[in-house]
């Protein structure tokens, strides 16, 4: 669905970029071209002479990293809007870009199944990497086929995203050459304030759901962290695992429809970027009286399409959950 050669390819390797471009020109004018010939020398990725570069795998963490980095570094996001992080694969150019980064920010915990080996290859080349999910008190899946395994979908809890903001800020300050640490901390503080407001607002909105109806049925197990933070019950998932790459058997669907009837659930939440074929089939076959409600669970959208930023995504999902369970 999302071809790896989609538009968000990182900039070509040595094209002068914004501030880097000006700096390069200034150095040339100053008669110091030798600095530029250091491009690609084995000393490390930051020898490239351009603006410091951070590569982020998912577009959700990409948004947060851009907020934190501000003007201090160029942030390249590998996954285009609507990408499924479980199945997304990098292009050759993106893989090469990873090896030239000053810092790689990724989700980790098995989310980016087809990107991880490239992140590991870059780490072996000496590029610092941060698996943000692993640093923010991860939870295991509470139910389903993956029960007990670490759940990578931490972003559905905005409090954990506050912790993630801190982790990303510290790594940028430590690893990215030439950044203004105070500026990065200020950016992180401002973004943290925004996330605190978001959490309070979500709390208030969810409080309007009638008692006993904080029940979630989703297309795969994606809202465990949201459930834990805001006291929802996860009744089940159409795909009973933690990845969209699994598929349910007939008995899985049967026991899910029983659970839906027992809990009197009125909505199945599916990811807007995935076909809702399975959820529809489940509803038809079992004659359930449920609404199928799309959420932005795995990926941001293009700007203006409902979930252009992490904050927009969380607000849109909160409204859809409240409406679906009302
Ligand atoms: Zn997922």
Coordinates of C-alpha atoms and ligand atoms in Angstrom, one line a residue:
X1 CA 0.0 0.0 0.0
X2 CA 2.8 2.4 0.7
X3 CA 5.6 1.9 -1.8
X4 CA 9.0 2.2 -0.3
X5 CA 9.9 4.7 -3.0
X6 CA 7.2 7.2 -1.8
X7 CA 7.9 10.9 -1.7
X8 CA 9.7 11.2 1.7
X9 CA 13.0 10.1 0.5
X10 CA 15.8 11.9 2.4
X11 CA 17.7 14.7 0.7
X12 CA 20.4 13.6 -1.7
X13 CA 23.6 12.9 0.3
X14 CA 25.7 16.0 -0.3
X15 CA 23.3 18.6 -1.6
X16 CA 23.9 21.6 0.6
X17 CA 20.8 22.0 2.9
X18 CA 19.3 25.1 4.3
X19 CA 21.8 26.3 6.9
X20 CA 24.4 23.8 5.8
X21 CA 24.3 25.4 2.4
X22 CA 24.9 28.9 3.7
X23 CA 27.7 27.6 5.9
X24 CA 29.3 25.8 3.0
X25 CA 29.2 28.9 0.9
X26 CA 30.6 31.0 3.7
X27 CA 33.5 28.6 4.2
X28 CA 34.3 28.6 0.5
X29 CA 34.3 32.4 0.5
X30 CA 36.6 32.3 3.5
X31 CA 39.0 30.2 1.5
X32 CA 38.6 27.1 3.6
X33 CA 37.5 24.5 1.1
X34 CA 39.4 21.7 2.8
X35 CA 36.7 21.4 5.4
X36 CA 34.3 20.4 2.6
X37 CA 36.6 17.8 1.2
X38 CA 36.1 16.0 4.5
X39 CA 32.7 14.8 3.1
X40 CA 32.2 11.1 3.7
X41 CA 35.6 10.6 5.2
X42 CA 35.7 7.6 7.5
X43 CA 35.8 9.8 10.7
X44 CA 32.0 9.6 11.1
X45 CA 28.7 10.8 9.8
X46 CA 29.0 14.3 11.2
X47 CA 32.0 15.0 8.9
X48 CA 29.6 15.7 6.1
X49 CA 29.9 19.4 6.6
X50 CA 26.2 20.0 6.3
X51 CA 23.4 20.7 8.8
X52 CA 23.4 18.0 11.5
X53 CA 21.0 15.2 10.4
X54 CA 18.6 13.1 12.4
X55 CA 16.7 10.3 10.7
X56 CA 13.5 9.0 12.3
X57 CA 11.7 5.9 11.2
X58 CA 8.0 6.5 12.0
X59 CA 6.1 9.6 11.1
X60 CA 4.7 9.9 14.7
X61 CA 8.1 10.0 16.3
X62 CA 9.2 12.2 13.3
X63 CA 6.7 14.9 14.3
X64 CA 7.8 14.8 17.9
X65 CA 11.5 14.9 16.9
X66 CA 10.9 17.9 14.7
X67 CA 9.2 19.7 17.5
X68 CA 12.2 19.0 19.8
X69 CA 14.9 19.6 17.3
X70 CA 13.4 22.8 16.0
X71 CA 15.9 24.7 13.8
X72 CA 18.9 22.8 15.4
X73 CA 19.0 19.9 13.0
X74 CA 17.5 18.6 9.8
X75 CA 15.0 15.8 10.6
X76 CA 14.3 13.2 7.9
X77 CA 11.3 10.9 8.4
X78 CA 11.4 7.6 6.6
X79 CA 7.7 6.6 6.7
X80 CA 5.3 8.6 4.5
X81 CA 1.8 9.6 5.8
X82 CA -0.4 6.5 6.1
X83 CA 2.5 4.1 6.2
X84 CA 2.0 0.8 8.1
X85 CA 5.1 0.7 10.4
X86 CA 4.8 -3.1 10.7
X87 CA 5.2 -3.7 7.0
X88 CA 7.1 -0.5 5.7
X89 CA 10.4 -1.2 4.0
X90 CA 13.1 1.3 3.3
X91 CA 14.5 2.2 -0.2
X92 CA 18.2 1.8 -0.9
X93 CA 18.6 5.6 -0.7
X94 CA 16.9 5.7 2.7
X95 CA 19.1 2.8 3.9
X96 CA 22.2 4.8 2.8
X97 CA 20.8 7.9 4.6
X98 CA 20.6 6.0 7.8
X99 CA 24.3 5.3 7.7
X100 CA 25.1 9.0 7.3
X101 CA 22.8 10.2 10.1
X102 CA 24.2 11.9 13.3
X103 CA 21.4 10.2 15.2
X104 CA 18.7 7.7 14.4
X105 CA 15.4 7.8 16.4
X106 CA 13.2 4.7 16.0
X107 CA 10.3 3.2 17.9
X108 CA 11.8 -0.2 18.6
X109 CA 10.3 -3.3 20.3
X110 CA 9.7 -5.0 17.0
X111 CA 7.4 -2.3 15.5
X112 CA 9.4 -1.5 12.4
X113 CA 9.9 -5.2 11.4
X114 CA 11.5 -4.4 8.0
X115 CA 13.6 -1.4 9.0
X116 CA 15.3 -2.7 12.1
X117 CA 18.2 -4.5 10.2
X118 CA 19.1 -1.2 8.5
X119 CA 19.1 0.6 11.9
X120 CA 21.3 -2.1 13.3
X121 CA 23.6 -1.9 10.3
X122 CA 24.0 1.9 10.9
X123 CA 24.6 1.3 14.6
X124 CA 27.4 -1.1 13.7
X125 CA 28.9 1.7 11.5
X126 CA 28.9 3.9 14.6
X127 CA 25.7 5.9 14.2
X128 CA 24.0 6.5 17.6
X129 CA 20.5 5.1 17.8
X130 CA 17.6 5.5 20.2
X131 CA 14.8 3.0 20.5
X132 CA 12.4 5.4 22.2
X133 CA 9.7 2.8 23.1
X134 CA 12.2 0.9 25.1
X135 CA 13.1 3.9 27.2
X136 CA 9.5 4.9 28.3
X137 CA 8.5 2.1 30.6
X138 CA 7.1 -0.3 28.0
X139 CA 4.2 -2.6 28.7
X140 CA 3.6 -6.2 27.6
X141 CA 0.5 -7.0 25.5
X142 CA -2.2 -7.8 28.0
X143 CA -4.1 -10.2 25.7
X144 CA -4.2 -11.9 22.3
X145 CA -1.7 -14.0 20.6
X146 CA 1.2 -11.7 21.6
X147 CA 0.2 -11.6 25.3
X148 CA 3.3 -11.1 27.5
X149 CA 5.5 -9.8 24.7
X150 CA 6.5 -6.2 24.7
X151 CA 3.9 -3.9 23.1
X152 CA 5.5 -1.2 20.8
X153 CA 2.4 1.0 20.5
X154 CA 3.4 3.3 23.4
X155 CA 2.4 6.5 21.6
X156 CA -1.3 5.9 22.3
X157 CA -0.5 7.1 25.8
X158 CA 0.3 10.8 25.7
X159 CA 2.1 10.6 29.2
X160 CA 4.6 8.2 27.7
X161 CA 5.0 10.6 24.8
X162 CA 6.1 13.2 27.4
X163 CA 8.7 10.8 28.6
X164 CA 9.7 10.2 24.9
X165 CA 10.1 13.9 24.4
X166 CA 12.6 14.1 27.2
X167 CA 14.5 11.0 25.9
X168 CA 14.7 12.5 22.4
X169 CA 15.8 15.9 23.7
X170 CA 18.6 14.3 25.8
X171 CA 19.9 12.2 22.9
X172 CA 19.9 15.1 20.5
X173 CA 21.9 17.2 23.0
X174 CA 24.3 14.3 23.6
X175 CA 24.8 13.1 20.0
X176 CA 24.1 15.7 17.5
X177 CA 27.1 18.0 16.9
X178 CA 26.7 21.7 17.3
X179 CA 23.2 21.9 18.6
X180 CA 22.3 24.6 21.1
X181 CA 21.3 22.5 24.2
X182 CA 19.2 25.3 25.7
X183 CA 17.2 25.7 22.5
X184 CA 16.5 22.0 22.4
X185 CA 15.4 22.0 26.1
X186 CA 13.2 25.0 25.5
X187 CA 11.6 23.2 22.5
X188 CA 11.1 20.1 24.6
X189 CA 9.5 22.0 27.5
X190 CA 7.1 23.8 25.2
X191 CA 6.1 20.5 23.6
X192 CA 5.7 18.9 27.0
X193 CA 3.3 21.6 28.0
X194 CA 1.2 20.9 24.9
X195 CA 1.2 17.2 25.7
X196 CA 0.1 17.9 29.3
X197 CA -2.9 19.9 28.0
X198 CA -3.6 17.1 25.5
X199 CA -3.7 14.5 28.3
X200 CA -6.0 16.6 30.5
X201 CA -8.3 17.2 27.6
X202 CA -8.5 13.5 26.7
X203 CA -9.3 12.7 30.4
X204 CA -12.2 15.2 30.3
X205 CA -13.5 13.9 27.0
X206 CA -13.3 10.2 28.0
X207 CA -15.2 11.1 31.2
X208 CA -18.3 11.7 29.1
X209 CA -18.4 8.0 28.0
X210 CA -21.3 6.4 29.9
X211 CA -20.2 4.2 32.8
X212 CA -19.3 0.7 31.9
X213 CA -18.7 1.5 28.2
X214 CA -15.0 2.1 28.2
X215 CA -14.5 -1.0 26.1
X216 CA -12.2 -1.2 23.1
X217 CA -12.3 -3.6 20.1
X218 CA -9.7 -2.8 17.5
X219 CA -8.3 -4.2 14.3
X220 CA -5.1 -5.4 16.0
X221 CA -3.8 -4.8 19.5
X222 CA -2.8 -1.2 19.2
X223 CA -4.5 0.6 22.1
X224 CA -3.1 -1.2 25.2
X225 CA -1.3 1.9 26.4
X226 CA -4.3 4.1 25.9
X227 CA -6.4 1.5 27.7
X228 CA -4.0 1.4 30.7
X229 CA -3.7 5.2 31.0
X230 CA -7.4 6.0 30.7
X231 CA -9.0 2.8 32.3
X232 CA -10.4 1.2 29.2
X233 CA -11.0 -2.5 28.9
X234 CA -9.5 -4.2 25.8
X235 CA -12.2 -6.7 24.8
X236 CA -10.3 -8.0 21.8
X237 CA -8.9 -7.4 18.3
X238 CA -10.0 -8.6 14.9
X239 CA -6.4 -9.5 14.2
X240 CA -5.6 -11.2 17.5
X241 CA -1.9 -10.2 17.5
X242 CA 0.2 -7.1 17.9
X243 CA 1.0 -6.7 14.3
X244 CA -1.1 -6.1 11.2
X245 CA 0.9 -8.8 9.5
X246 CA -0.9 -11.6 11.4
X247 CA -4.3 -12.9 10.4
X248 CA -7.2 -14.3 12.4
X249 CA -8.6 -17.8 12.3
X250 CA -12.3 -18.7 12.3
X251 CA -12.2 -19.6 16.0
X252 CA -10.6 -16.2 16.8
X253 CA -13.4 -14.4 15.1
X254 CA -16.0 -16.5 16.8
X255 CA -14.7 -15.9 20.3
X256 CA -14.3 -12.2 19.5
X257 CA -17.9 -11.8 18.4
X258 CA -19.0 -13.7 21.6
X259 CA -16.9 -11.2 23.7
X260 CA -18.4 -8.3 21.8
X261 CA -22.0 -9.5 22.5
X262 CA -21.2 -10.2 26.2
X263 CA -19.6 -6.8 26.8
X264 CA -22.3 -5.1 24.7
X265 CA -19.8 -3.2 22.7
X266 CA -21.1 -0.7 20.2
X267 CA -18.1 0.0 18.0
X268 CA -15.1 -1.7 16.4
X269 CA -12.2 0.7 15.9
X270 CA -10.1 0.1 12.8
X271 CA -7.1 1.9 11.4
X272 CA -8.0 4.4 8.8
X273 CA -5.1 3.4 6.6
X274 CA -6.1 -0.3 6.5
X275 CA -8.9 -2.0 4.7
X276 CA -11.7 -2.7 7.2
X277 CA -12.6 -5.9 5.3
X278 CA -12.1 -8.2 8.2
X279 CA -14.1 -6.1 10.6
X280 CA -17.0 -5.9 8.1
X281 CA -16.9 -9.7 7.5
X282 CA -17.0 -10.2 11.3
X283 CA -20.0 -7.9 11.6
X284 CA -21.9 -9.6 8.8
X285 CA -21.2 -13.2 9.8
X286 CA -22.1 -12.7 13.4
X287 CA -24.9 -10.3 12.8
X288 CA -23.4 -7.9 15.3
X289 CA -24.9 -4.5 15.8
X290 CA -21.7 -2.5 15.8
X291 CA -20.4 0.6 14.2
X292 CA -17.0 0.4 12.4
X293 CA -15.1 3.5 13.3
X294 CA -11.8 4.5 11.6
X295 CA -9.0 5.8 13.8
X296 CA -5.5 7.0 13.1
X297 CA -3.7 4.4 15.1
X298 CA -0.4 3.6 13.4
X299 CA 0.6 6.6 11.3
X300 CA 0.0 10.3 10.7
X301 CA -1.8 11.5 7.6
X302 CA -0.7 14.2 5.2
X303 CA -1.3 17.7 6.6
X304 CA -4.9 18.7 6.6
X305 CA -6.2 15.2 6.4
X306 CA -7.2 14.7 10.0
X307 CA -3.9 13.6 11.7
X308 CA -1.1 15.8 10.3
X309 CA 0.5 15.9 13.7
X310 CA 0.7 13.7 16.8
X311 CA -1.5 16.1 18.7
X312 CA -4.1 16.2 15.9
X313 CA -4.1 12.4 15.7
X314 CA -4.7 12.0 19.4
X315 CA -7.5 14.6 19.4
X316 CA -9.2 13.0 16.4
X317 CA -9.0 9.5 17.9
X318 CA -10.3 10.7 21.2
X319 CA -13.4 12.3 19.6
X320 CA -14.0 9.2 17.5
X321 CA -13.7 6.9 20.5
X322 CA -16.1 9.1 22.5
X323 CA -18.6 9.2 19.7
X324 CA -18.3 5.5 19.0
X325 CA -18.9 4.5 22.6
X326 CA -21.6 7.1 23.4
Ligands
LIG1 ZN1 0.5 -1.8 15.2

